[in-house]
mmCIF file of C-alpha atoms and ligand atoms in Angstrom:
data_model
loop_
_atom_site.group_PDB
_atom_site.id
_atom_site.type_symbol
_atom_site.label_atom_id
_atom_site.label_comp_id
_atom_site.label_asym_id
_atom_site.label_seq_id
_atom_site.Cartn_x
_atom_site.Cartn_y
_atom_site.Cartn_z
ATOM 1 C CA UNK A 719 54.699 30.772 -13.969
ATOM 2 C CA UNK A 720 55.125 31.879 -10.381
ATOM 3 C CA UNK A 721 57.757 29.651 -8.671
ATOM 4 C CA UNK A 722 55.267 29.098 -5.816
ATOM 5 C CA UNK A 723 53.210 26.958 -8.209
ATOM 6 C CA UNK A 724 56.216 24.804 -8.990
ATOM 7 C CA UNK A 725 57.935 23.862 -12.167
ATOM 8 C CA UNK A 726 56.303 20.780 -13.604
ATOM 9 C CA UNK A 727 56.506 18.924 -16.875
ATOM 10 C CA UNK A 728 54.096 16.441 -18.382
ATOM 11 C CA UNK A 729 56.568 13.649 -17.561
ATOM 12 C CA UNK A 730 56.574 14.662 -13.881
ATOM 13 C CA UNK A 731 52.796 14.978 -13.735
ATOM 14 C CA UNK A 732 52.392 11.527 -15.253
ATOM 15 C CA UNK A 733 54.083 10.097 -12.133
ATOM 16 C CA UNK A 734 51.120 11.206 -10.041
ATOM 17 C CA UNK A 735 48.739 8.433 -9.067
ATOM 18 C CA UNK A 736 45.558 10.460 -8.631
ATOM 19 C CA UNK A 737 42.358 9.967 -10.628
ATOM 20 C CA UNK A 738 43.367 12.577 -13.177
ATOM 21 C CA UNK A 739 46.607 10.794 -14.029
ATOM 22 C CA UNK A 740 45.475 7.172 -13.841
ATOM 23 C CA UNK A 741 42.094 7.153 -15.512
ATOM 24 C CA UNK A 742 43.388 7.159 -19.103
ATOM 25 C CA UNK A 743 46.356 5.592 -20.930
ATOM 26 C CA UNK A 744 49.600 7.622 -20.912
ATOM 27 C CA UNK A 745 49.108 8.996 -24.437
ATOM 28 C CA UNK A 746 45.964 10.852 -23.301
ATOM 29 C CA UNK A 747 46.360 14.402 -21.956
ATOM 30 C CA UNK A 748 43.961 14.587 -18.994
ATOM 31 C CA UNK A 749 42.015 17.853 -18.684
ATOM 32 C CA UNK A 750 38.816 16.599 -17.094
ATOM 33 C CA UNK A 751 38.438 16.089 -13.309
ATOM 34 C CA UNK A 752 38.823 19.223 -11.154
ATOM 35 C CA UNK A 753 42.393 18.693 -9.957
ATOM 36 C CA UNK A 754 44.985 21.356 -10.711
ATOM 37 C CA UNK A 755 48.503 20.524 -11.859
ATOM 38 C CA UNK A 756 50.267 23.097 -9.636
ATOM 39 C CA UNK A 757 52.589 21.819 -6.918
ATOM 40 C CA UNK A 758 51.104 21.827 -3.436
ATOM 41 C CA UNK A 759 51.806 24.923 -1.304
ATOM 42 C CA UNK A 760 54.885 24.434 0.868
ATOM 43 C CA UNK A 761 53.011 25.380 4.081
ATOM 44 C CA UNK A 762 50.508 22.581 3.428
ATOM 45 C CA UNK A 763 53.208 20.018 2.641
ATOM 46 C CA UNK A 764 55.025 21.042 5.811
ATOM 47 C CA UNK A 765 51.912 20.628 7.977
ATOM 48 C CA UNK A 766 51.364 17.086 6.712
ATOM 49 C CA UNK A 767 55.085 16.187 6.845
ATOM 50 C CA UNK A 768 55.302 17.451 10.442
ATOM 51 C CA UNK A 769 52.372 15.272 11.451
ATOM 52 C CA UNK A 770 53.845 12.184 9.773
ATOM 53 C CA UNK A 771 57.206 12.847 11.432
ATOM 54 C CA UNK A 772 55.718 12.414 14.915
ATOM 55 C CA UNK A 773 53.347 9.569 14.099
ATOM 56 C CA UNK A 774 50.382 11.933 14.226
ATOM 57 C CA UNK A 775 48.194 9.800 11.966
ATOM 58 C CA UNK A 776 45.049 9.328 14.013
ATOM 59 C CA UNK A 777 41.483 10.537 13.926
ATOM 60 C CA UNK A 778 40.666 14.189 13.341
ATOM 61 C CA UNK A 779 40.085 16.971 15.833
ATOM 62 C CA UNK A 780 38.691 20.280 14.580
ATOM 63 C CA UNK A 781 41.529 22.031 16.422
ATOM 64 C CA UNK A 782 42.195 25.477 14.931
ATOM 65 C CA UNK A 783 40.042 24.931 11.830
ATOM 66 C CA UNK A 784 37.233 27.255 12.942
ATOM 67 C CA UNK A 785 39.590 30.140 13.705
ATOM 68 C CA UNK A 786 41.593 29.501 10.527
ATOM 69 C CA UNK A 787 38.537 29.572 8.272
ATOM 70 C CA UNK A 788 37.085 32.580 10.110
ATOM 71 C CA UNK A 789 40.297 34.536 9.550
ATOM 72 C CA UNK A 790 40.291 33.596 5.847
ATOM 73 C CA UNK A 791 36.599 34.505 5.496
ATOM 74 C CA UNK A 792 37.144 37.872 7.195
ATOM 75 C CA UNK A 793 40.284 38.719 5.233
ATOM 76 C CA UNK A 794 39.344 37.437 1.803
ATOM 77 C CA UNK A 795 35.565 37.193 1.636
ATOM 78 C CA UNK A 796 34.481 40.090 3.846
ATOM 79 C CA UNK A 797 32.445 37.674 5.936
ATOM 80 C CA UNK A 798 32.405 37.524 9.731
ATOM 81 C CA UNK A 799 32.199 33.888 10.781
ATOM 82 C CA UNK A 800 31.860 32.572 14.321
ATOM 83 C CA UNK A 801 34.558 29.862 14.592
ATOM 84 C CA UNK A 802 32.170 27.777 16.699
ATOM 85 C CA UNK A 803 29.852 27.533 13.693
ATOM 86 C CA UNK A 804 32.584 26.007 11.471
ATOM 87 C CA UNK A 805 32.481 22.200 11.188
ATOM 88 C CA UNK A 806 34.951 19.935 9.420
ATOM 89 C CA UNK A 807 33.399 17.469 6.963
ATOM 90 C CA UNK A 808 35.143 14.754 4.932
ATOM 91 C CA UNK A 809 34.286 16.526 1.693
ATOM 92 C CA UNK A 810 31.618 18.846 0.402
ATOM 93 C CA UNK A 811 29.502 16.141 -1.239
ATOM 94 C CA UNK A 812 29.291 14.120 1.984
ATOM 95 C CA UNK A 813 28.363 17.248 3.911
ATOM 96 C CA UNK A 814 25.622 18.110 1.433
ATOM 97 C CA UNK A 815 24.288 14.559 1.527
ATOM 98 C CA UNK A 816 24.201 14.429 5.298
ATOM 99 C CA UNK A 817 22.367 17.753 5.596
ATOM 100 C CA UNK A 818 19.822 16.692 2.974
ATOM 101 C CA UNK A 819 19.215 13.424 4.836
ATOM 102 C CA UNK A 820 18.728 15.337 8.064
ATOM 103 C CA UNK A 821 16.536 18.153 6.764
ATOM 104 C CA UNK A 822 14.424 16.759 3.909
ATOM 105 C CA UNK A 823 11.984 13.863 3.660
ATOM 106 C CA UNK A 824 12.782 10.793 1.538
ATOM 107 C CA UNK A 825 11.383 11.320 -1.953
ATOM 108 C CA UNK A 826 11.287 15.090 -1.636
ATOM 109 C CA UNK A 827 12.542 17.386 -4.401
ATOM 110 C CA UNK A 828 15.814 19.313 -4.407
ATOM 111 C CA UNK A 829 16.185 22.201 -6.834
ATOM 112 C CA UNK A 830 19.344 22.468 -8.969
ATOM 113 C CA UNK A 831 20.419 24.948 -11.672
ATOM 114 C CA UNK A 832 21.733 22.917 -14.603
ATOM 115 C CA UNK A 833 24.065 22.835 -16.342
ATOM 116 C CA UNK A 834 25.678 22.118 -12.990
ATOM 117 C CA UNK A 835 28.243 19.851 -11.280
ATOM 118 C CA UNK A 836 27.224 16.313 -12.313
ATOM 119 C CA UNK A 837 27.643 14.575 -8.934
ATOM 120 C CA UNK A 838 24.737 16.665 -7.583
ATOM 121 C CA UNK A 839 22.394 14.576 -9.771
ATOM 122 C CA UNK A 840 24.158 11.337 -8.848
ATOM 123 C CA UNK A 841 24.100 12.016 -5.110
ATOM 124 C CA UNK A 842 20.412 12.975 -5.097
ATOM 125 C CA UNK A 843 19.749 9.645 -6.809
ATOM 126 C CA UNK A 844 21.642 7.760 -4.074
ATOM 127 C CA UNK A 845 19.691 9.673 -1.436
ATOM 128 C CA UNK A 846 16.293 9.007 -2.986
ATOM 129 C CA UNK A 847 15.646 12.724 -3.476
ATOM 130 C CA UNK A 848 14.085 14.011 -6.704
ATOM 131 C CA UNK A 849 16.002 16.438 -8.932
ATOM 132 C CA UNK A 850 13.869 19.485 -9.723
ATOM 133 C CA UNK A 851 15.486 21.565 -12.432
ATOM 134 C CA UNK A 852 15.557 25.354 -12.609
ATOM 135 C CA UNK A 853 17.900 25.648 -15.603
ATOM 136 C CA UNK A 854 20.098 28.697 -15.979
ATOM 137 C CA UNK A 855 19.206 31.193 -18.683
ATOM 138 C CA UNK A 856 21.621 31.219 -21.606
ATOM 139 C CA UNK A 857 21.981 34.495 -23.459
ATOM 140 C CA UNK A 858 22.833 34.838 -27.152
ATOM 141 C CA UNK A 859 26.412 35.785 -26.322
ATOM 142 C CA UNK A 860 26.885 32.477 -24.483
ATOM 143 C CA UNK A 861 26.759 33.836 -20.938
ATOM 144 C CA UNK A 862 24.496 32.267 -18.334
ATOM 145 C CA UNK A 863 22.421 33.679 -15.508
ATOM 146 C CA UNK A 864 20.061 32.596 -12.782
ATOM 147 C CA UNK A 865 16.456 32.402 -14.035
ATOM 148 C CA UNK A 866 14.271 33.579 -11.174
ATOM 149 C CA UNK A 867 10.978 32.669 -12.870
ATOM 150 C CA UNK A 868 12.238 29.114 -13.394
ATOM 151 C CA UNK A 869 13.501 29.039 -9.801
ATOM 152 C CA UNK A 870 10.175 30.306 -8.462
ATOM 153 C CA UNK A 871 8.291 27.624 -10.420
ATOM 154 C CA UNK A 872 10.699 24.880 -9.326
ATOM 155 C CA UNK A 873 10.511 25.851 -5.652
ATOM 156 C CA UNK A 874 6.702 25.865 -5.906
ATOM 157 C CA UNK A 875 6.580 22.233 -7.038
ATOM 158 C CA UNK A 876 4.954 19.886 -4.542
ATOM 159 C CA UNK A 877 7.279 18.312 -1.980
ATOM 160 C CA UNK A 878 10.323 20.433 -2.789
ATOM 161 C CA UNK A 879 12.339 20.489 0.411
ATOM 162 C CA UNK A 880 15.602 22.181 -0.494
ATOM 163 C CA UNK A 881 17.569 24.252 -2.975
ATOM 164 C CA UNK A 882 21.224 23.469 -3.676
ATOM 165 C CA UNK A 883 22.858 26.609 -5.033
ATOM 166 C CA UNK A 884 26.332 26.475 -6.579
ATOM 167 C CA UNK A 885 28.115 29.798 -5.926
ATOM 168 C CA UNK A 886 30.511 30.279 -7.751
ATOM 169 C CA UNK A 887 28.898 28.049 -10.329
ATOM 170 C CA UNK A 888 30.589 24.956 -11.743
ATOM 171 C CA UNK A 889 31.003 24.529 -14.766
ATOM 172 C CA UNK A 890 30.398 28.147 -15.757
ATOM 173 C CA UNK A 891 32.584 29.964 -13.263
ATOM 174 C CA UNK A 892 29.752 32.474 -12.710
ATOM 175 C CA UNK A 893 29.908 34.544 -9.536
ATOM 176 C CA UNK A 894 26.465 35.685 -8.345
ATOM 177 C CA UNK A 895 25.879 39.281 -7.196
ATOM 178 C CA UNK A 896 24.425 40.248 -3.835
ATOM 179 C CA UNK A 897 21.213 41.412 -5.562
ATOM 180 C CA UNK A 898 20.841 38.008 -7.198
ATOM 181 C CA UNK A 899 21.516 36.242 -3.922
ATOM 182 C CA UNK A 900 18.969 38.431 -2.131
ATOM 183 C CA UNK A 901 16.360 37.439 -4.727
ATOM 184 C CA UNK A 902 17.295 33.790 -4.136
ATOM 185 C CA UNK A 903 16.896 34.397 -0.414
ATOM 186 C CA UNK A 904 13.435 35.950 -0.855
ATOM 187 C CA UNK A 905 12.279 33.023 -2.997
ATOM 188 C CA UNK A 906 13.605 30.421 -0.555
ATOM 189 C CA UNK A 907 11.977 32.206 2.360
ATOM 190 C CA UNK A 908 8.651 32.485 0.539
ATOM 191 C CA UNK A 909 8.672 28.787 -0.403
ATOM 192 C CA UNK A 910 10.013 27.770 3.013
ATOM 193 C CA UNK A 911 12.813 25.462 1.798
ATOM 194 C CA UNK A 912 16.178 24.489 3.215
ATOM 195 C CA UNK A 913 19.069 26.221 1.482
ATOM 196 C CA UNK A 914 22.454 24.616 0.896
ATOM 197 C CA UNK A 915 25.054 26.868 -0.707
ATOM 198 C CA UNK A 916 28.092 25.192 -2.242
ATOM 199 C CA UNK A 917 30.854 27.821 -2.180
ATOM 200 C CA UNK A 918 33.720 25.366 -2.734
ATOM 201 C CA UNK A 919 35.163 27.471 -5.570
ATOM 202 C CA UNK A 920 34.963 30.746 -3.594
ATOM 203 C CA UNK A 921 38.676 30.879 -2.656
ATOM 204 C CA UNK A 922 39.489 31.027 -6.377
ATOM 205 C CA UNK A 923 37.437 34.045 -7.423
ATOM 206 C CA UNK A 924 39.515 35.760 -10.098
ATOM 207 C CA UNK A 925 40.490 39.418 -10.521
ATOM 208 C CA UNK A 926 37.529 41.574 -11.513
ATOM 209 C CA UNK A 927 34.892 39.517 -9.668
ATOM 210 C CA UNK A 928 33.690 39.676 -6.080
ATOM 211 C CA UNK A 929 32.387 36.682 -4.205
ATOM 212 C CA UNK A 930 29.453 37.384 -1.902
ATOM 213 C CA UNK A 931 29.157 34.622 0.692
ATOM 214 C CA UNK A 932 25.444 33.883 0.988
ATOM 215 C CA UNK A 933 25.634 33.809 4.767
ATOM 216 C CA UNK A 934 27.033 37.357 4.809
ATOM 217 C CA UNK A 935 23.735 38.745 3.457
ATOM 218 C CA UNK A 936 21.462 40.770 5.659
ATOM 219 C CA UNK A 937 18.489 38.429 5.240
ATOM 220 C CA UNK A 938 16.731 35.878 7.445
ATOM 221 C CA UNK A 939 17.736 33.087 5.031
ATOM 222 C CA UNK A 940 21.399 33.775 5.832
ATOM 223 C CA UNK A 941 20.772 32.124 9.193
ATOM 224 C CA UNK A 942 18.919 29.222 7.706
ATOM 225 C CA UNK A 943 21.561 28.435 5.060
ATOM 226 C CA UNK A 944 24.245 25.787 5.317
ATOM 227 C CA UNK A 945 27.395 27.008 3.583
ATOM 228 C CA UNK A 946 29.950 24.564 2.184
ATOM 229 C CA UNK A 947 33.504 25.626 1.591
ATOM 230 C CA UNK A 948 36.849 23.876 1.437
ATOM 231 C CA UNK A 949 40.541 24.249 0.797
ATOM 232 C CA UNK A 950 40.236 21.304 -1.588
ATOM 233 C CA UNK A 951 39.622 23.252 -4.820
ATOM 234 C CA UNK A 952 41.412 26.499 -3.979
ATOM 235 C CA UNK A 953 44.612 24.814 -2.839
ATOM 236 C CA UNK A 954 44.184 21.604 -4.839
ATOM 237 C CA UNK A 955 44.074 19.143 -1.936
ATOM 238 C CA UNK A 956 40.908 17.046 -2.525
ATOM 239 C CA UNK A 957 42.988 13.940 -1.794
ATOM 240 C CA UNK A 958 43.461 15.068 1.808
ATOM 241 C CA UNK A 959 39.718 14.907 2.506
ATOM 242 C CA UNK A 960 38.526 17.846 4.502
ATOM 243 C CA UNK A 961 35.794 20.332 3.722
ATOM 244 C CA UNK A 962 33.888 22.800 5.853
ATOM 245 C CA UNK A 963 30.253 23.472 6.684
ATOM 246 C CA UNK A 964 29.318 26.752 8.261
ATOM 247 C CA UNK A 965 26.083 26.552 10.206
ATOM 248 C CA UNK A 966 23.949 29.674 9.908
ATOM 249 C CA UNK A 967 22.196 29.139 13.239
ATOM 250 C CA UNK A 968 22.695 27.450 16.578
ATOM 251 C CA UNK A 969 20.051 24.868 15.602
ATOM 252 C CA UNK A 970 22.072 23.984 12.478
ATOM 253 C CA UNK A 971 25.246 23.829 14.553
ATOM 254 C CA UNK A 972 23.502 21.424 16.954
ATOM 255 C CA UNK A 973 22.436 19.274 14.029
ATOM 256 C CA UNK A 974 26.013 19.119 12.735
ATOM 257 C CA UNK A 975 27.335 18.321 16.209
ATOM 258 C CA UNK A 976 24.850 15.487 16.540
ATOM 259 C CA UNK A 977 25.872 14.043 13.147
ATOM 260 C CA UNK A 978 29.618 14.036 13.932
ATOM 261 C CA UNK A 979 29.995 10.330 13.295
ATOM 262 C CA UNK A 980 28.997 10.639 9.633
ATOM 263 C CA UNK A 981 31.158 13.692 9.126
ATOM 264 C CA UNK A 982 34.699 12.746 10.173
ATOM 265 C CA UNK A 983 37.240 14.503 7.982
ATOM 266 C CA UNK A 984 40.765 13.181 7.519
ATOM 267 C CA UNK A 985 43.090 14.356 10.281
ATOM 268 C CA UNK A 986 45.707 15.401 7.728
ATOM 269 C CA UNK A 987 43.028 17.200 5.757
ATOM 270 C CA UNK A 988 42.165 19.301 8.809
ATOM 271 C CA UNK A 989 45.848 20.134 9.414
ATOM 272 C CA UNK A 990 46.369 20.918 5.732
ATOM 273 C CA UNK A 991 43.278 23.140 5.632
ATOM 274 C CA UNK A 992 44.413 25.135 8.666
ATOM 275 C CA UNK A 993 47.765 25.684 6.924
ATOM 276 C CA UNK A 994 46.030 26.652 3.680
ATOM 277 C CA UNK A 995 43.684 29.212 5.235
ATOM 278 C CA UNK A 996 46.386 30.819 7.368
ATOM 279 C CA UNK A 997 49.795 30.285 5.761
ATOM 280 C CA UNK A 998 49.284 29.700 2.044
ATOM 281 C CA UNK A 999 47.576 32.888 0.899
ATOM 282 C CA UNK A 1000 50.555 33.854 -1.266
ATOM 283 C CA UNK A 1001 50.168 30.512 -3.057
ATOM 284 C CA UNK A 1002 46.423 31.154 -3.553
ATOM 285 C CA UNK A 1003 47.188 34.575 -5.041
ATOM 286 C CA UNK A 1004 49.757 33.043 -7.385
ATOM 287 C CA UNK A 1005 47.235 30.402 -8.482
ATOM 288 C CA UNK A 1006 44.519 33.015 -9.095
ATOM 289 C CA UNK A 1007 46.931 35.182 -11.116
ATOM 290 C CA UNK A 1008 47.906 32.172 -13.226
ATOM 291 C CA UNK A 1009 44.263 31.211 -13.813
ATOM 292 C CA UNK A 1010 43.525 34.804 -14.820
ATOM 293 C CA UNK A 1011 46.275 34.530 -17.471
ATOM 294 C CA UNK A 1012 45.110 31.056 -18.451
ATOM 295 C CA UNK A 1013 41.522 32.083 -19.230
ATOM 296 C CA UNK A 1014 42.825 34.847 -21.498
ATOM 297 C CA UNK A 1015 45.288 32.499 -23.149
ATOM 298 C CA UNK A 1016 42.513 29.967 -23.781
ATOM 299 C CA UNK A 1017 40.259 32.603 -25.346
ATOM 300 C CA UNK A 1018 43.079 33.570 -27.729
ATOM 301 C CA UNK A 1019 43.981 29.994 -28.638
ATOM 302 C CA UNK A 1020 40.349 29.113 -29.353
ATOM 303 C CA UNK A 1021 39.840 32.237 -31.451
ATOM 304 C CA UNK A 1022 42.877 31.276 -33.512
ATOM 305 C CA UNK A 1023 42.420 27.525 -33.872
ATOM 306 C CA UNK A 1024 38.774 26.774 -33.132
ATOM 307 C CA UNK A 1025 36.721 29.891 -33.857
ATOM 308 C CA UNK A 1026 33.537 27.773 -33.992
ATOM 309 C CA UNK A 1027 33.857 26.961 -30.288
ATOM 310 C CA UNK A 1028 32.045 29.330 -27.924
ATOM 311 C CA UNK A 1029 33.804 30.277 -24.689
ATOM 312 C CA UNK A 1030 32.908 32.908 -22.126
ATOM 313 C CA UNK A 1031 35.766 33.094 -19.596
ATOM 314 C CA UNK A 1032 34.635 32.290 -16.065
ATOM 315 C CA UNK A 1033 34.873 34.719 -13.164
ATOM 316 C CA UNK A 1034 36.165 32.019 -10.813
ATOM 317 C CA UNK A 1035 38.197 28.839 -10.716
ATOM 318 C CA UNK A 1036 39.832 26.755 -13.405
ATOM 319 C CA UNK A 1037 37.023 25.281 -15.470
ATOM 320 C CA UNK A 1038 36.168 26.332 -19.028
ATOM 321 C CA UNK A 1039 32.741 25.524 -20.458
ATOM 322 C CA UNK A 1040 33.086 25.078 -24.209
ATOM 323 C CA UNK A 1041 30.135 25.320 -26.578
ATOM 324 C CA UNK A 1042 31.128 22.868 -29.296
ATOM 325 C CA UNK A 1043 27.742 22.602 -31.010
ATOM 326 C CA UNK A 1044 28.926 24.286 -34.194
ATOM 327 C CA UNK A 1045 31.541 21.554 -34.641
ATOM 328 C CA UNK A 1046 28.721 19.099 -35.389
ATOM 329 C CA UNK A 1047 30.082 16.354 -33.118
ATOM 330 C CA UNK A 1048 26.786 15.377 -31.493
ATOM 331 C CA UNK A 1049 25.812 15.449 -27.830
ATOM 332 C CA UNK A 1050 29.219 14.434 -26.472
ATOM 333 C CA UNK A 1051 32.088 16.181 -28.261
ATOM 334 C CA UNK A 1052 34.456 15.144 -25.438
ATOM 335 C CA UNK A 1053 34.146 11.525 -26.644
ATOM 336 C CA UNK A 1054 35.334 12.633 -30.083
ATOM 337 C CA UNK A 1055 38.213 14.718 -28.655
ATOM 338 C CA UNK A 1056 39.319 11.693 -26.661
ATOM 339 C CA UNK A 1057 39.096 9.253 -29.541
ATOM 340 C CA UNK A 1058 40.662 11.451 -32.223
ATOM 341 C CA UNK A 1059 42.809 13.912 -30.286
ATOM 342 C CA UNK A 1060 43.858 11.938 -27.182
ATOM 343 C CA UNK A 1061 42.751 14.693 -24.822
ATOM 344 C CA UNK A 1062 40.213 14.021 -22.049
ATOM 345 C CA UNK A 1063 37.647 16.730 -21.235
ATOM 346 C CA UNK A 1064 34.543 16.309 -19.059
ATOM 347 C CA UNK A 1065 31.490 15.452 -21.191
ATOM 348 C CA UNK A 1066 28.892 18.249 -21.281
ATOM 349 C CA UNK A 1067 25.915 15.902 -20.650
ATOM 350 C CA UNK A 1068 27.477 15.027 -17.257
ATOM 351 C CA UNK A 1069 26.252 18.486 -16.176
ATOM 352 C CA UNK A 1070 22.636 17.864 -17.234
ATOM 353 C CA UNK A 1071 20.728 17.624 -20.507
ATOM 354 C CA UNK A 1072 21.553 21.308 -21.106
ATOM 355 C CA UNK A 1073 25.185 20.203 -21.574
ATOM 356 C CA UNK A 1074 24.531 18.359 -24.844
ATOM 357 C CA UNK A 1075 27.077 19.565 -27.396
ATOM 358 C CA UNK A 1076 29.322 21.092 -24.702
ATOM 359 C CA UNK A 1077 32.515 19.954 -22.960
ATOM 360 C CA UNK A 1078 34.389 21.210 -19.891
ATOM 361 C CA UNK A 1079 38.114 21.851 -20.109
ATOM 362 C CA UNK A 1080 40.295 22.070 -16.989
ATOM 363 C CA UNK A 1081 42.732 24.995 -17.278
ATOM 364 C CA UNK A 1082 44.344 24.602 -13.836
ATOM 365 C CA UNK A 1083 47.700 23.898 -15.419
ATOM 366 C CA UNK A 1084 50.619 25.510 -17.251
ATOM 367 C CA UNK A 1085 50.172 27.624 -20.399
ATOM 368 C CA UNK A 1086 52.106 24.952 -22.322
ATOM 369 C CA UNK A 1087 49.641 22.217 -21.408
ATOM 370 C CA UNK A 1088 46.652 24.432 -22.206
ATOM 371 C CA UNK A 1089 48.169 25.060 -25.630
ATOM 372 C CA UNK A 1090 48.695 21.324 -26.065
ATOM 373 C CA UNK A 1091 45.093 20.579 -25.044
ATOM 374 C CA UNK A 1092 43.731 23.076 -27.563
ATOM 375 C CA UNK A 1093 46.035 21.712 -30.265
ATOM 376 C CA UNK A 1094 44.680 18.207 -29.635
ATOM 377 C CA UNK A 1095 41.056 19.407 -29.596
ATOM 378 C CA UNK A 1096 41.646 21.158 -32.913
ATOM 379 C CA UNK A 1097 43.231 18.033 -34.426
ATOM 380 C CA UNK A 1098 40.192 16.025 -33.324
ATOM 381 C CA UNK A 1099 37.689 18.645 -34.474
ATOM 382 C CA UNK A 1100 39.188 18.683 -37.949
ATOM 383 C CA UNK A 1101 39.682 14.899 -38.190
ATOM 384 C CA UNK A 1102 37.312 12.796 -40.294
HETATM 385 C C1 PLP B 1487 30.717 22.662 -7.080
HETATM 386 C C2 PLP B 1487 31.445 21.502 -6.494
HETATM 387 N N1 PLP B 1487 30.987 20.935 -5.367
HETATM 388 C C3 PLP B 1487 31.610 19.882 -4.797
HETATM 389 C C4 PLP B 1487 32.738 19.345 -5.372
HETATM 390 C C5 PLP B 1487 33.368 18.156 -4.740
HETATM 391 O O1 PLP B 1487 34.005 18.541 -3.598
HETATM 392 P P1 PLP B 1487 34.464 17.470 -2.520
HETATM 393 O O2 PLP B 1487 35.607 16.716 -3.109
HETATM 394 O O3 PLP B 1487 34.840 18.293 -1.347
HETATM 395 O O4 PLP B 1487 33.251 16.600 -2.277
HETATM 396 C C6 PLP B 1487 33.270 19.906 -6.533
HETATM 397 C C7 PLP B 1487 34.479 19.344 -7.146
HETATM 398 O O5 PLP B 1487 34.912 19.724 -8.193
HETATM 399 C C8 PLP B 1487 32.594 21.007 -7.108
HETATM 400 O O6 PLP B 1487 33.047 21.576 -8.221
#
C-alpha cells in the first residue's frame, strides 16, 4: 500500500472508537459503515492540530472553503464553481433535509432510485415526506442503470416535489454519463420538481470512469439543482462534520444564507475540508489507486472462493454490492455472515426492498483485510 495511506494492522484499527470499531464485539471484522481504514492525510491532521494548538475551537466560519472547493472542482471535476455559491453544511444528510424542508410541502413525495443509501428512506420518514420509488434497472449481467420510464412515472405522481439523485450511486458505485444526466434534467424540468444531487462520492471516482457534476451541464436544471459534496467520504473524515452545498442560483444561495442557523458545520471540519481540497490531493490519488486494486482483488477472491456471489465492480468509491441470492440465505445474508463468520456487512434490505438477498461490503481497507473478510464470508456461506 502507498505509505500515504499509512501502515495499519487490525490491532491498531481496533483502538479506534468510531462507529465502525465499536458497534460489534472485538471478534467481529467490521466491513459495514462507510468509513475507510486508511490513516488520515497528514495535511488534514496538521490543519486540525494547528487549530487545537492555539485554542481555535470555536464556531465555524466558511473562510476559504468556497475557494478551496472551487479549485478542487475545476482541477478534478472539470466544473467551474463560483466560491460564493459554496456553503458549508454539517453533513450531507442535514443539508438534504434542510433543503427539502425549505422547498417541498409536508407530505409531498420525493423520488429515489433504490437500491439506494438507506438513510434517504429514514430521513424522508423523519421529515414527513413520502418516498416515491423509481427503482434502477438491473440487467442480466448484474449491472444497474437508471430507468427513465420508471423515473418519468414516479415524477408524474401527484404531489411529487423533488428528486434526490445519488451520483455516483451508493451502493452500486455507478457513475452516470452526461447523456443520462441530461435526460434526468429534461424529466425534472418537464415535471417541475426540485432536484437535489448527492455527489458525496464524486472525489473517489476510480480510473476508467468520469464524473459529470450535474451542475456543470448546459441545461436550465443545472441552475435549479442543489449539489451536495463533501471531503467526508473521499478523505474519510465524516467524524469532523463538514459537507458542502453548491447553490445553482442566486435564489438558492439566498435560501441557504437564510437557513445558516440550521446548517452550522464543525469549525474543525471546515478547516479539515479546506486542507483536503487544496493540500491532500496526493492522498486522494493514493486512495483511489488502492481502491482500484481492491475492487480487482475482491473480484478475484470471490471468483475463487464464492463463485455463486455476483459482483460488478463499482466505478467509484469503496462499496461493493454483493448479490448473494444464489447462496440461499434469505433476504438478509449479512445476518448470516455475522452470525456464522463474524464479519459485519451492511444488510441489503437497508437499501430498499430491491436489496433482499444482497449485502454491501466495505473495501476501503488493506488487501489483507479484504482477504480476511472474504474468507469469513465463505466460512459462513458454507456453514450449516
Ligand atoms: C450517498 C451518501 N449520501 C450521504 C452520506 C452521508 O454523508 P454525511 O455523513 O455527510 O451526512 C453517505 C455516507 O455514506 C452516502 O453514501
